[in-house]
PQR file with spaces between the fields and no chain letter, atoms N, CA, C, O and H, PARSE charges and radii, in Angstrom:
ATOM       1  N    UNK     1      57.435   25.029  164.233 -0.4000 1.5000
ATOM       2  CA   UNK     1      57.681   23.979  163.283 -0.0000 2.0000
ATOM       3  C    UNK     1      58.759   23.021  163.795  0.5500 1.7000
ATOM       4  O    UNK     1      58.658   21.820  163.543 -0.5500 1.4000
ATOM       5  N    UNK     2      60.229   23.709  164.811 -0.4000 1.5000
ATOM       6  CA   UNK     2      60.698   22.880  165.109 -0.0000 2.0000
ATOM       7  C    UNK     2      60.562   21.861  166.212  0.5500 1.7000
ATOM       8  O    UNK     2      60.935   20.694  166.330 -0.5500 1.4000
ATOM       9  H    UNK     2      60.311   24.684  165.016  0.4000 1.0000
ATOM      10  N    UNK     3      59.920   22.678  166.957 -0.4000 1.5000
ATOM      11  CA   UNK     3      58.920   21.990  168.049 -0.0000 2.0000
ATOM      12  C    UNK     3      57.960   20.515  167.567  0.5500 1.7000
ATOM      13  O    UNK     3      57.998   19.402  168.091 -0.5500 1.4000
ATOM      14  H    UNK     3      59.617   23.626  166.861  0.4000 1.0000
ATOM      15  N    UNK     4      57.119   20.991  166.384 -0.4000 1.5000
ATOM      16  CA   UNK     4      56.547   19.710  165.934 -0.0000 2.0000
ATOM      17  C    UNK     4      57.615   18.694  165.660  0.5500 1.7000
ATOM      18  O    UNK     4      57.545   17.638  166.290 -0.5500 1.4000
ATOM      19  H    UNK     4      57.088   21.895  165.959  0.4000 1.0000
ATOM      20  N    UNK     5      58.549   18.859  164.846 -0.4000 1.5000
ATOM      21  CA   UNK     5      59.623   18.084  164.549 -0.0000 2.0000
ATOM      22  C    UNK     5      60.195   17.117  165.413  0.5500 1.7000
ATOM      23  O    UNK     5      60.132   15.900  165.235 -0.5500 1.4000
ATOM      24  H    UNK     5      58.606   19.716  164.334  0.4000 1.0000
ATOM      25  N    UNK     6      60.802   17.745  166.431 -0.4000 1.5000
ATOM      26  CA   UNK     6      60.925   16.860  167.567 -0.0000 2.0000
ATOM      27  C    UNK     6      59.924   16.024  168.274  0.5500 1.7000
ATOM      28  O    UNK     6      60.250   14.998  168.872 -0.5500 1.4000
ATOM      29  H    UNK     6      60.853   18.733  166.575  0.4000 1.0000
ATOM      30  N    UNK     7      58.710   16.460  168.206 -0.4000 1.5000
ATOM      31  CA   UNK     7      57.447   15.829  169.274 -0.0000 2.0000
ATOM      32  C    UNK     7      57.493   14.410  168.179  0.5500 1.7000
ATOM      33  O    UNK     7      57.391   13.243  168.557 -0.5500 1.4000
ATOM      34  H    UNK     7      58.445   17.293  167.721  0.4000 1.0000
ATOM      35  N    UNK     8      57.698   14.936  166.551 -0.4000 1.5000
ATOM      36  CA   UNK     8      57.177   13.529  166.113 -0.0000 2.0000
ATOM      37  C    UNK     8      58.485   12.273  165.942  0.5500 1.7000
ATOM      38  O    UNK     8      58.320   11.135  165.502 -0.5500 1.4000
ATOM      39  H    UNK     8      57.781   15.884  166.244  0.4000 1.0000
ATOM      40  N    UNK     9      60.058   13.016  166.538 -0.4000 1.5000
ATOM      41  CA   UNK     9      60.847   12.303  166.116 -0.0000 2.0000
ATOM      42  C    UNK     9      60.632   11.465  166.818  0.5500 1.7000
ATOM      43  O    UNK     9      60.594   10.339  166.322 -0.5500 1.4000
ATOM      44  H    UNK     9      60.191   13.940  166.895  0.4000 1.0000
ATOM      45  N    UNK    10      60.298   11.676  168.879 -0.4000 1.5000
ATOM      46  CA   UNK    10      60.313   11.858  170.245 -0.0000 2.0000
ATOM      47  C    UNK    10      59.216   10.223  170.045  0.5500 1.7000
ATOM      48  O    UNK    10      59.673    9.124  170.359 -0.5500 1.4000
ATOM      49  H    UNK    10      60.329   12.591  169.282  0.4000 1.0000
ATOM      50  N    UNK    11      57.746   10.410  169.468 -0.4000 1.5000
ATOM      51  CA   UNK    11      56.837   10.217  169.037 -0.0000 2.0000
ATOM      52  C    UNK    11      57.117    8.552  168.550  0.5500 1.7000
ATOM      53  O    UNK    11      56.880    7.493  169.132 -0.5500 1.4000
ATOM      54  H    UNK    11      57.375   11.303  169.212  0.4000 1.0000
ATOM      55  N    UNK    12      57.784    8.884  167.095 -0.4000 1.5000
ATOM      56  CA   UNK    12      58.394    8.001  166.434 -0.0000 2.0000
ATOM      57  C    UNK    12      59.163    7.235  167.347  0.5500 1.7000
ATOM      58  O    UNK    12      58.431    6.250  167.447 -0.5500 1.4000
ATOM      59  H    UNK    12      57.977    9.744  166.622  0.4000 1.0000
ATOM      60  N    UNK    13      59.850    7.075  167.866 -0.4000 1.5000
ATOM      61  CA   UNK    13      61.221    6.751  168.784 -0.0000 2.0000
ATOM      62  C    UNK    13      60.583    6.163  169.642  0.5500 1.7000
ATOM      63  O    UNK    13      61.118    5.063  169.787 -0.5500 1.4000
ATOM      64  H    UNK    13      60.445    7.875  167.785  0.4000 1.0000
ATOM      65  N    UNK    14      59.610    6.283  170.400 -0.4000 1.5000
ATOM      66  CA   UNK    14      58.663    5.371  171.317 -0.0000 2.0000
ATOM      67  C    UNK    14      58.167    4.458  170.582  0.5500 1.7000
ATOM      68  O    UNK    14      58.561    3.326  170.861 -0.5500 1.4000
ATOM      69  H    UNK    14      59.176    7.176  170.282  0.4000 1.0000
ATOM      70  N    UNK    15      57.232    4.570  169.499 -0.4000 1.5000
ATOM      71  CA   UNK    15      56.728    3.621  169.026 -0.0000 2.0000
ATOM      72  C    UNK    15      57.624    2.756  168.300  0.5500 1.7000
ATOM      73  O    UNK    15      57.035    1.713  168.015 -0.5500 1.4000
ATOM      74  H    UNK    15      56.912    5.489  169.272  0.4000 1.0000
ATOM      75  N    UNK    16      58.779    2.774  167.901 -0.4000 1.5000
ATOM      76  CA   UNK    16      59.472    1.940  167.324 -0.0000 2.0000
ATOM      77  C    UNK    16      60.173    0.888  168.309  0.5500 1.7000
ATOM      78  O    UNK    16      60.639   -0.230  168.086 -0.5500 1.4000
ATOM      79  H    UNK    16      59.258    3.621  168.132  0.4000 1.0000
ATOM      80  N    UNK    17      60.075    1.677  169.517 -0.4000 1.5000
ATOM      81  CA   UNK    17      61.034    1.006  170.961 -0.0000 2.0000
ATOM      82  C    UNK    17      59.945   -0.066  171.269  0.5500 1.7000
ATOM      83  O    UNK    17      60.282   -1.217  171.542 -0.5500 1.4000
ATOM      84  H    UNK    17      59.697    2.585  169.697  0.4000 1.0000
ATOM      85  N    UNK    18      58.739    0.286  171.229 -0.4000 1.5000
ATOM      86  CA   UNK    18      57.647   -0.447  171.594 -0.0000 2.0000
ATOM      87  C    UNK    18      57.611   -1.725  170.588  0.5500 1.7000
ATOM      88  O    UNK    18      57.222   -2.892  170.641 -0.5500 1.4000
ATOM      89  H    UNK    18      58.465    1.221  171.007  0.4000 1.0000
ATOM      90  N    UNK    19      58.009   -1.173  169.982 -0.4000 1.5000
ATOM      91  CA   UNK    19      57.010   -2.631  168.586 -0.0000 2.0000
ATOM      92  C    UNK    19      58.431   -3.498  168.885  0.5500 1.7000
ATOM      93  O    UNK    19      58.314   -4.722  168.834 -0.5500 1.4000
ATOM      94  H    UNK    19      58.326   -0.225  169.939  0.4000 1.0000
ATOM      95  N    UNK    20      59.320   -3.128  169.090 -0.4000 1.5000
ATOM      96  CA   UNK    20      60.521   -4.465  169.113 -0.0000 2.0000
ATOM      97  C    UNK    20      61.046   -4.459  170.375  0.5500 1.7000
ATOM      98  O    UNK    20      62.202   -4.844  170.553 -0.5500 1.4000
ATOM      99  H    UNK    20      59.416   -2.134  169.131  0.4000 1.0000
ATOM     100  N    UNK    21      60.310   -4.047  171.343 -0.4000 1.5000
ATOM     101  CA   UNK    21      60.673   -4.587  173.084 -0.0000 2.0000
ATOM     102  C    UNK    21      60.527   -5.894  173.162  0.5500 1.7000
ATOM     103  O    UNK    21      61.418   -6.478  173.779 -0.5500 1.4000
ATOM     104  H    UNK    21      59.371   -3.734  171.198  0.4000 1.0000
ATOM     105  N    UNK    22      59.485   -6.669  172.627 -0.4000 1.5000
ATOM     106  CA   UNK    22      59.537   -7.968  172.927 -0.0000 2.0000
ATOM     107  C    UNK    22      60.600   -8.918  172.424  0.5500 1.7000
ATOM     108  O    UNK    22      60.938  -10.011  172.880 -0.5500 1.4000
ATOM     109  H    UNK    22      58.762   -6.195  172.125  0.4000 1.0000
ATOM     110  N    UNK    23      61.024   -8.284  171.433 -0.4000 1.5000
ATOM     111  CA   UNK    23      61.787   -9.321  170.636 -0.0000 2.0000
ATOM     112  C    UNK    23      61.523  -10.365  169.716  0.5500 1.7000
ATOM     113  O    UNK    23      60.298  -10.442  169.627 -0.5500 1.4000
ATOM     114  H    UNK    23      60.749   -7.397  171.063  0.4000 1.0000
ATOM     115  N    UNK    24      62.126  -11.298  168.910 -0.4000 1.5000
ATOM     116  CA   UNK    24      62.052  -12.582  168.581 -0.0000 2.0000
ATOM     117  C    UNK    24      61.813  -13.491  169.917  0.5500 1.7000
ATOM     118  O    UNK    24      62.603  -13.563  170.858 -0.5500 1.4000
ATOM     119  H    UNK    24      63.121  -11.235  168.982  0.4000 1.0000
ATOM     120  N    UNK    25      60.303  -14.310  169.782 -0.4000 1.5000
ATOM     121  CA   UNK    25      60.430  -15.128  170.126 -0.0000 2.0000
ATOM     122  C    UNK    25      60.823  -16.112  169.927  0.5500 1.7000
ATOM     123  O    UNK    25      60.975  -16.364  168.732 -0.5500 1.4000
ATOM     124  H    UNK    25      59.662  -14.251  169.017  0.4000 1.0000
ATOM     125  N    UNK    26      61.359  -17.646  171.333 -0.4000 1.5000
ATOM     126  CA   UNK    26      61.688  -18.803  170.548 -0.0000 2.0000
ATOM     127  C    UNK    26      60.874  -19.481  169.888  0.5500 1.7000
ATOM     128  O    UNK    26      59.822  -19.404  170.524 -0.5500 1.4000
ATOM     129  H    UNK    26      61.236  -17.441  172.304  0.4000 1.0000
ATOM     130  N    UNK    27      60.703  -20.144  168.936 -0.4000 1.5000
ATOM     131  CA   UNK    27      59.524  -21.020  168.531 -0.0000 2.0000
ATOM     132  C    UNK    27      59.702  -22.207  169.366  0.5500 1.7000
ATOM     133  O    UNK    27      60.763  -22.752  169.671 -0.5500 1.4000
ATOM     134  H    UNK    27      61.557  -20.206  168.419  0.4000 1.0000
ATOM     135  N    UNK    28      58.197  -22.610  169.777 -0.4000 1.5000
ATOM     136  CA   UNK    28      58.186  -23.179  170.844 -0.0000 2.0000
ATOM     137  C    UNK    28      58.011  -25.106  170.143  0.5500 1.7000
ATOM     138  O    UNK    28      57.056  -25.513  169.480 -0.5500 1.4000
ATOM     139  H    UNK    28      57.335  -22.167  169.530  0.4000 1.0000
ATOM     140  N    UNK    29      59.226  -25.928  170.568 -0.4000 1.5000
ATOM     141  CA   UNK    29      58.631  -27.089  169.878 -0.0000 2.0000
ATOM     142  C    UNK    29      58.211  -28.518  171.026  0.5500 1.7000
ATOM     143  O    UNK    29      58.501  -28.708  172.207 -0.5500 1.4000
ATOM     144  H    UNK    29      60.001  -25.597  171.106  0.4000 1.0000
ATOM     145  N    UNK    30      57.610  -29.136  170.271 -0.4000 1.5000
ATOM     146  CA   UNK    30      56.305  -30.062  170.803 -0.0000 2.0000
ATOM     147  C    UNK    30      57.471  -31.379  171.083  0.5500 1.7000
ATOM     148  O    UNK    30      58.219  -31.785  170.194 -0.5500 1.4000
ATOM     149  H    UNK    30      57.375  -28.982  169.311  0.4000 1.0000
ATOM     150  N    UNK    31      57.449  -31.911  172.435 -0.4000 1.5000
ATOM     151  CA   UNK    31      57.972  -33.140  172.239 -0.0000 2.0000
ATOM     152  C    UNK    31      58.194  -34.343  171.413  0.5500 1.7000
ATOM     153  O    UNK    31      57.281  -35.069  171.807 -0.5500 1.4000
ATOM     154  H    UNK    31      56.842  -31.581  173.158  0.4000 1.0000
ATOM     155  N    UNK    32      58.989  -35.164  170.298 -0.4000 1.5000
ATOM     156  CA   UNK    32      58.477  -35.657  169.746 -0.0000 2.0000
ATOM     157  C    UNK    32      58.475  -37.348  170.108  0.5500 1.7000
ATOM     158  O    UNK    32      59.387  -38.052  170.543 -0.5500 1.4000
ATOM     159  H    UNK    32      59.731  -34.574  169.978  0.4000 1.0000
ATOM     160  N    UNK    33      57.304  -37.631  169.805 -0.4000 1.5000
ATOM     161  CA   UNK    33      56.406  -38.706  170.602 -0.0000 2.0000
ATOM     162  C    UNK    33      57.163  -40.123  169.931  0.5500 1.7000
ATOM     163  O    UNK    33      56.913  -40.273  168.735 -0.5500 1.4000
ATOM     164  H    UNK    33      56.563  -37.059  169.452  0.4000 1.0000
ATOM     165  N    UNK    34      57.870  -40.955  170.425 -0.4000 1.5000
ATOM     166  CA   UNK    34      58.424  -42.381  170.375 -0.0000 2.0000
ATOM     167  C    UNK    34      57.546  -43.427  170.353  0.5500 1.7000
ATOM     168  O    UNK    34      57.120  -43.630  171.490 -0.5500 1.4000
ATOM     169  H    UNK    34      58.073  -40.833  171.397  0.4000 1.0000
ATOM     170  N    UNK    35      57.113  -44.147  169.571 -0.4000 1.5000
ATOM     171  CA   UNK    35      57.104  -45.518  169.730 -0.0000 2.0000
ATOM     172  C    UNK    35      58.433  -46.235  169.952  0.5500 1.7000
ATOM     173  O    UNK    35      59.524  -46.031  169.418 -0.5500 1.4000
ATOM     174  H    UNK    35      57.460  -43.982  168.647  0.4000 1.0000
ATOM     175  N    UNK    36      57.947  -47.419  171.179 -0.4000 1.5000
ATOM     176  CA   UNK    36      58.674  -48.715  172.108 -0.0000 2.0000
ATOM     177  C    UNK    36      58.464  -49.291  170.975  0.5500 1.7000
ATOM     178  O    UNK    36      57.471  -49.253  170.248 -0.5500 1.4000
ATOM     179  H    UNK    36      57.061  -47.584  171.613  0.4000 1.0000
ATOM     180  N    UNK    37      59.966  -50.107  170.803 -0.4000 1.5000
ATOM     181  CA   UNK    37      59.305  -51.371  170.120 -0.0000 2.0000
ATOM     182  C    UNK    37      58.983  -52.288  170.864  0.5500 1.7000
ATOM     183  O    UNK    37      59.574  -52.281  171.943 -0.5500 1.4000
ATOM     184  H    UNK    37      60.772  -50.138  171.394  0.4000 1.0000
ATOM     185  N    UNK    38      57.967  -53.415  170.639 -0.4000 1.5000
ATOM     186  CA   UNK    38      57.593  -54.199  171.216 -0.0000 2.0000
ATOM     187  C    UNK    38      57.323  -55.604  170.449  0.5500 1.7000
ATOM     188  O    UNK    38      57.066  -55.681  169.248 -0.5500 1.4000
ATOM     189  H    UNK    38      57.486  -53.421  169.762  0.4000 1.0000
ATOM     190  N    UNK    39      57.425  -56.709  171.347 -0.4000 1.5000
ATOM     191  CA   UNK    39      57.857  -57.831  170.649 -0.0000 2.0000
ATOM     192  C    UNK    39      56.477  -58.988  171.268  0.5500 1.7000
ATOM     193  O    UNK    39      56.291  -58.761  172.464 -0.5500 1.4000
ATOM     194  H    UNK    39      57.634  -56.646  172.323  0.4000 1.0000
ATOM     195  N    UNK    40      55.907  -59.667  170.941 -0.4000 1.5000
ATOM     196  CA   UNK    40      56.049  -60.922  171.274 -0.0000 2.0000
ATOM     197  C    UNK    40      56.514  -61.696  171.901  0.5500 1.7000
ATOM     198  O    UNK    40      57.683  -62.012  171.679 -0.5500 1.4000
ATOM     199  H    UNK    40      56.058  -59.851  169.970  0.4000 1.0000
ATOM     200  N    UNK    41      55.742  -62.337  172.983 -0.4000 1.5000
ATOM     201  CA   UNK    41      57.098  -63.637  173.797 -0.0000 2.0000
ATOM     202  C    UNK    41      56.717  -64.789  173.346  0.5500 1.7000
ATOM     203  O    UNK    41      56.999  -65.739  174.075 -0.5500 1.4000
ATOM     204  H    UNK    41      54.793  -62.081  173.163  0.4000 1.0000
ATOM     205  N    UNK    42      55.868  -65.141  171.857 -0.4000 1.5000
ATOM     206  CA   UNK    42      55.933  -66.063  171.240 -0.0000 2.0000
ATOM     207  C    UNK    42      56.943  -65.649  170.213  0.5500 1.7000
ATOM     208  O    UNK    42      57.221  -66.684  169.609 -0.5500 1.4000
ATOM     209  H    UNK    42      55.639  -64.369  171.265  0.4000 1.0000
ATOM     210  N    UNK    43      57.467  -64.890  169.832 -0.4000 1.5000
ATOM     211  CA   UNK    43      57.702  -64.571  168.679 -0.0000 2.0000
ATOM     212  C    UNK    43      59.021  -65.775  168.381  0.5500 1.7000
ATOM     213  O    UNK    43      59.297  -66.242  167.276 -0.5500 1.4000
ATOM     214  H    UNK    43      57.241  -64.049  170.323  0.4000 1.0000
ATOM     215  N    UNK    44      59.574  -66.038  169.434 -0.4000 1.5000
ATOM     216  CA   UNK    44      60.964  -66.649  169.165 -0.0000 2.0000
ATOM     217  C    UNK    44      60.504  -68.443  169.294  0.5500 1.7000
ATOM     218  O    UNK    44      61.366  -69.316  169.394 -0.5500 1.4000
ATOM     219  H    UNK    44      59.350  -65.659  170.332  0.4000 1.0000
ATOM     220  N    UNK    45      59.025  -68.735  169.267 -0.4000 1.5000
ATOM     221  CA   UNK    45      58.913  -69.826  169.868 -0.0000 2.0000
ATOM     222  C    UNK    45      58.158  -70.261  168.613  0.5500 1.7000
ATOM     223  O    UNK    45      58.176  -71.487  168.506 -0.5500 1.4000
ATOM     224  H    UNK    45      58.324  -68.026  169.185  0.4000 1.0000
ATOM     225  N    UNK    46      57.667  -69.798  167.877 -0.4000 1.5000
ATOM     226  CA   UNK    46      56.595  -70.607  166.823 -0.0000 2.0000
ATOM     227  C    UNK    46      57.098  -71.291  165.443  0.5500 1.7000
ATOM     228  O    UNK    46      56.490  -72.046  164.684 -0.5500 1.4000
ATOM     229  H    UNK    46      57.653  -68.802  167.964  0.4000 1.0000
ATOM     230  N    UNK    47      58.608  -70.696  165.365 -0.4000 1.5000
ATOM     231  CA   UNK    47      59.304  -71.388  164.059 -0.0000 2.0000
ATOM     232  C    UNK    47      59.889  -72.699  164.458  0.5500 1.7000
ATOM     233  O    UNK    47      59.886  -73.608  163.628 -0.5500 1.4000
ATOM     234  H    UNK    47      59.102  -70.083  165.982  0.4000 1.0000
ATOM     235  N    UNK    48      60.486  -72.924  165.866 -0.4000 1.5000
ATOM     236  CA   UNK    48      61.038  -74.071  166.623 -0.0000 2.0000
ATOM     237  C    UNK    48      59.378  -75.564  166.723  0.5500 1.7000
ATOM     238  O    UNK    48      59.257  -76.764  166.476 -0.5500 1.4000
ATOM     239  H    UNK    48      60.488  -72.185  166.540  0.4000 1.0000
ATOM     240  N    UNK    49      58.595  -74.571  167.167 -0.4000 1.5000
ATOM     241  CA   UNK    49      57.685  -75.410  167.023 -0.0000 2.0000
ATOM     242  C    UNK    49      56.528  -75.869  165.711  0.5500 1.7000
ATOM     243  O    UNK    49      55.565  -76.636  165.709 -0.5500 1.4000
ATOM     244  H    UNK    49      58.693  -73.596  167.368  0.4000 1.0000
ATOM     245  N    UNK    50      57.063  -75.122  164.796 -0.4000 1.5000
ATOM     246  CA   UNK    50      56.671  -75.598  163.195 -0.0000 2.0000
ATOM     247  C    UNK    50      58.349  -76.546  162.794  0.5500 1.7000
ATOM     248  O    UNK    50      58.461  -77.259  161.797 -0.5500 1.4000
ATOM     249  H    UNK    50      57.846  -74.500  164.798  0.4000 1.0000
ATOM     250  N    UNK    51      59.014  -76.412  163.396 -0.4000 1.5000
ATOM     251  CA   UNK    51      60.152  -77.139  162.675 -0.0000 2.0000
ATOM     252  C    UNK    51      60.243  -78.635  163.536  0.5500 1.7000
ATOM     253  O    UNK    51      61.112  -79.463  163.261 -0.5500 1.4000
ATOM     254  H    UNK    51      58.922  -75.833  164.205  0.4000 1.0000
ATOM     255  N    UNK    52      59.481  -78.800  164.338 -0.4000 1.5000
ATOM     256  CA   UNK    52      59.524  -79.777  165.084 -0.0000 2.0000
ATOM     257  C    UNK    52      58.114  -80.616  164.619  0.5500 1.7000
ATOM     258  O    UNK    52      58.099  -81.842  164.514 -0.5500 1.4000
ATOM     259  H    UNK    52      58.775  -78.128  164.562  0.4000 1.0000
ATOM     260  N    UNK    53      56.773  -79.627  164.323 -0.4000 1.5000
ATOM     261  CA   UNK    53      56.049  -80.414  163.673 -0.0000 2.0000
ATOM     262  C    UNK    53      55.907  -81.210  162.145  0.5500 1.7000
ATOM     263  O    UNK    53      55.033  -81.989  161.762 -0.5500 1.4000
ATOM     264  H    UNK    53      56.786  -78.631  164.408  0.4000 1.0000
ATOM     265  N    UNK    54      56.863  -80.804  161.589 -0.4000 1.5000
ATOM     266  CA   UNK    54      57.408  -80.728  159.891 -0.0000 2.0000
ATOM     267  C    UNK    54      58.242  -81.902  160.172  0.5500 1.7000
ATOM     268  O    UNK    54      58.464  -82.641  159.212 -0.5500 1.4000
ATOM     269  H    UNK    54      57.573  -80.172  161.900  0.4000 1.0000
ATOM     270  N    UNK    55      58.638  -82.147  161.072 -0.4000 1.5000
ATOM     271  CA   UNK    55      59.907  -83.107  161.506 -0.0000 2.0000
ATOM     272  C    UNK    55      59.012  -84.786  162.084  0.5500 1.7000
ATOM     273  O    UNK    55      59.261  -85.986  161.967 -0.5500 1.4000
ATOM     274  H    UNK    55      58.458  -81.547  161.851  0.4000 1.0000
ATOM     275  N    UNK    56      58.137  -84.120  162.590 -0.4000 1.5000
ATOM     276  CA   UNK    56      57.348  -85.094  163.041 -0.0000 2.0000
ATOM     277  C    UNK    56      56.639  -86.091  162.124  0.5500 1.7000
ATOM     278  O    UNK    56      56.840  -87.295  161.962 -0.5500 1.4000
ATOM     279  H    UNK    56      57.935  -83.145  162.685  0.4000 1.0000
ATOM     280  N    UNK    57      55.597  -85.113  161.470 -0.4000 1.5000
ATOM     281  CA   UNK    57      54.930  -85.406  160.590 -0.0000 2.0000
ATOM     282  C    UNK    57      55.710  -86.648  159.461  0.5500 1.7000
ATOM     283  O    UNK    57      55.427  -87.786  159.085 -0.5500 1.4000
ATOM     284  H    UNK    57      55.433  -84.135  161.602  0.4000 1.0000
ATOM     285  N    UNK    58      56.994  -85.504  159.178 -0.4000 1.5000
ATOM     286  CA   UNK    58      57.587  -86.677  158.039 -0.0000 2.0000
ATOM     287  C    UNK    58      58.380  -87.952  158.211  0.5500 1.7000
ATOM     288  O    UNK    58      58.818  -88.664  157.307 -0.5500 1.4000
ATOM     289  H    UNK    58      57.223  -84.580  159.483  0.4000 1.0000
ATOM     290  N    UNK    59      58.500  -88.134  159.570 -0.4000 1.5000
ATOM     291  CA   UNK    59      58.879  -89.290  160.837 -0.0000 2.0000
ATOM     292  C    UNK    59      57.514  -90.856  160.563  0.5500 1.7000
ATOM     293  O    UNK    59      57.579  -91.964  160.030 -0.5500 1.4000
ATOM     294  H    UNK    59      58.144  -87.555  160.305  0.4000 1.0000
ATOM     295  N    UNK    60      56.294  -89.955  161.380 -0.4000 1.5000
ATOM     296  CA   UNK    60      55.458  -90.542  161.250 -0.0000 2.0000
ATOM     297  C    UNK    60      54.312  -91.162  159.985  0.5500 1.7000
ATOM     298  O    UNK    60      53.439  -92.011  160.169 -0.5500 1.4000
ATOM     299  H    UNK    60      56.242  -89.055  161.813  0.4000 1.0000
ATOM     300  N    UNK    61      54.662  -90.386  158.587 -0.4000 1.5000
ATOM     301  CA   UNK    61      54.094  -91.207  157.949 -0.0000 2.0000
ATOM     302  C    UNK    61      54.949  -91.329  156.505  0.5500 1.7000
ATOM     303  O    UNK    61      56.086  -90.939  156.240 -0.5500 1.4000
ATOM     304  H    UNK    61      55.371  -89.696  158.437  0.4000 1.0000
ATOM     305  N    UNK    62      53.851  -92.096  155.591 -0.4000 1.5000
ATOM     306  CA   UNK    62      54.983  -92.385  154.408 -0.0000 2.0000
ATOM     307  C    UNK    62      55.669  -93.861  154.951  0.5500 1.7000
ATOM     308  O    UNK    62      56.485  -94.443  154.237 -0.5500 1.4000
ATOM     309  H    UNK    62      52.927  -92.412  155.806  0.4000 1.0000
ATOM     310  N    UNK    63      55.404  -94.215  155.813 -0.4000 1.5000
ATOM     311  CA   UNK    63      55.913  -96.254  155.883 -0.0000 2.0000
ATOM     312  C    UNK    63      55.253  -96.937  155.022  0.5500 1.7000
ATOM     313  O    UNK    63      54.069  -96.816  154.709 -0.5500 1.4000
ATOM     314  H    UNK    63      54.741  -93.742  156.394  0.4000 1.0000
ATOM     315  N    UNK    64      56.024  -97.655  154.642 -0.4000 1.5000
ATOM     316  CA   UNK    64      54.972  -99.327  154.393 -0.0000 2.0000
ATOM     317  C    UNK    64      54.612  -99.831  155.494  0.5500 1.7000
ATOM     318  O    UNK    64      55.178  -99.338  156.470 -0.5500 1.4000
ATOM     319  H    UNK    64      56.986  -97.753  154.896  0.4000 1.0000
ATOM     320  N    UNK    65      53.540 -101.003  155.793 -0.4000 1.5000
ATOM     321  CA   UNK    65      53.473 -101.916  156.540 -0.0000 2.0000
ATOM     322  C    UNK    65      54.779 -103.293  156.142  0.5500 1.7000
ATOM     323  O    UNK    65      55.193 -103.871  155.137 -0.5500 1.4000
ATOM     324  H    UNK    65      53.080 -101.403  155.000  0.4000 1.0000
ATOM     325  N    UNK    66      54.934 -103.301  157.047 -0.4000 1.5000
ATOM     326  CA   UNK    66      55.866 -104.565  157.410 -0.0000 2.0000
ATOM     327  C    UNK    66      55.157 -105.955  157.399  0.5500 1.7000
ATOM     328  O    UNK    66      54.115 -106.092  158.039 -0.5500 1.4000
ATOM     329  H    UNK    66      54.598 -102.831  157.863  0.4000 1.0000
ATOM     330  N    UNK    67      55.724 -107.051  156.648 -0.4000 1.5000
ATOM     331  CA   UNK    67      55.093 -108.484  157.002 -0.0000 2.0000
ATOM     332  C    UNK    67      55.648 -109.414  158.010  0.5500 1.7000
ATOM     333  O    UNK    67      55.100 -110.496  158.219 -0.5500 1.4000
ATOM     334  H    UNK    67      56.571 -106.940  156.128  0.4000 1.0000
Protein backbone atom coordinates (compact mmCIF):
# COMPACT_ATOMS: atom_id res chain seq x y z
CA UNK A 1 0.00 0.00 0.00
CA UNK A 2 2.92 2.15 0.71
CA UNK A 3 4.58 1.35 -2.32
CA UNK A 4 1.40 2.39 -4.34
CA UNK A 5 1.48 5.64 -2.48
CA UNK A 6 4.63 6.74 -3.57
CA UNK A 7 4.40 5.40 -7.34
CA UNK A 8 1.28 7.78 -7.44
CA UNK A 9 2.90 10.74 -5.54
CA UNK A 10 6.23 10.00 -7.97
CA UNK A 11 3.39 9.74 -10.81
CA UNK A 12 1.63 12.91 -9.82
CA UNK A 13 4.91 14.98 -9.55
CA UNK A 14 5.80 14.25 -13.23
CA UNK A 15 2.72 15.12 -14.57
CA UNK A 16 2.36 18.30 -12.84
CA UNK A 17 6.20 19.18 -13.85
CA UNK A 18 5.03 18.45 -17.32
CA UNK A 19 1.89 20.51 -17.68
CA UNK A 20 3.83 23.78 -16.46
CA UNK A 21 7.38 23.17 -18.15
CA UNK A 22 6.39 25.38 -20.78
CA UNK A 23 5.32 28.15 -18.95
CA UNK A 24 3.34 31.38 -19.69
CA UNK A 25 3.70 32.31 -22.94
CA UNK A 26 4.32 35.92 -24.29
CA UNK A 27 1.33 37.00 -26.18
CA UNK A 28 2.53 37.61 -29.34
CA UNK A 29 1.53 41.25 -30.79
CA UNK A 30 0.98 42.28 -34.50
CA UNK A 31 2.74 45.42 -35.67
CA UNK A 32 0.55 48.26 -35.64
CA UNK A 33 0.05 49.50 -39.18
CA UNK A 34 0.46 53.64 -39.71
CA UNK A 35 -1.01 55.65 -42.12
CA UNK A 36 1.52 58.65 -43.84
CA UNK A 37 -0.18 61.56 -44.01
CA UNK A 38 -0.28 62.76 -47.28
CA UNK A 39 -0.99 66.01 -48.88
CA UNK A 40 -1.57 67.47 -52.16
CA UNK A 41 0.88 69.76 -54.04
CA UNK A 42 -2.13 71.65 -55.10
CA UNK A 43 -3.41 71.87 -51.90
CA UNK A 44 -1.64 75.21 -50.98
CA UNK A 45 -2.28 76.60 -54.51
CA UNK A 46 -6.12 76.62 -55.25
CA UNK A 47 -7.34 79.25 -52.57
CA UNK A 48 -4.52 81.87 -53.97
CA UNK A 49 -5.87 81.11 -57.26
CA UNK A 50 -9.73 81.49 -56.41
CA UNK A 51 -8.69 84.71 -54.59
CA UNK A 52 -7.11 86.07 -57.56
CA UNK A 53 -10.04 85.03 -59.75
CA UNK A 54 -12.75 86.76 -57.32
CA UNK A 55 -10.38 89.73 -57.59
CA UNK A 56 -10.42 89.70 -61.18
CA UNK A 57 -13.73 89.16 -61.99
CA UNK A 58 -14.84 92.12 -59.71
CA UNK A 59 -12.02 94.40 -61.49
CA UNK A 60 -13.38 93.54 -64.78
CA UNK A 61 -16.98 94.01 -64.67
CA UNK A 62 -19.78 96.16 -63.16
CA UNK A 63 -18.40 99.55 -65.31
CA UNK A 64 -20.44 101.87 -67.05
CA UNK A 65 -19.49 102.78 -70.49
CA UNK A 66 -17.85 106.06 -70.66
CA UNK A 67 -18.93 108.96 -73.22
Amino acid sequence: MRKMLICGAIAFATAAGVAQAGGMAEPVMEAEVVAAATSSSSGGVIIPLLLLLIVAAALSGGSEPQL
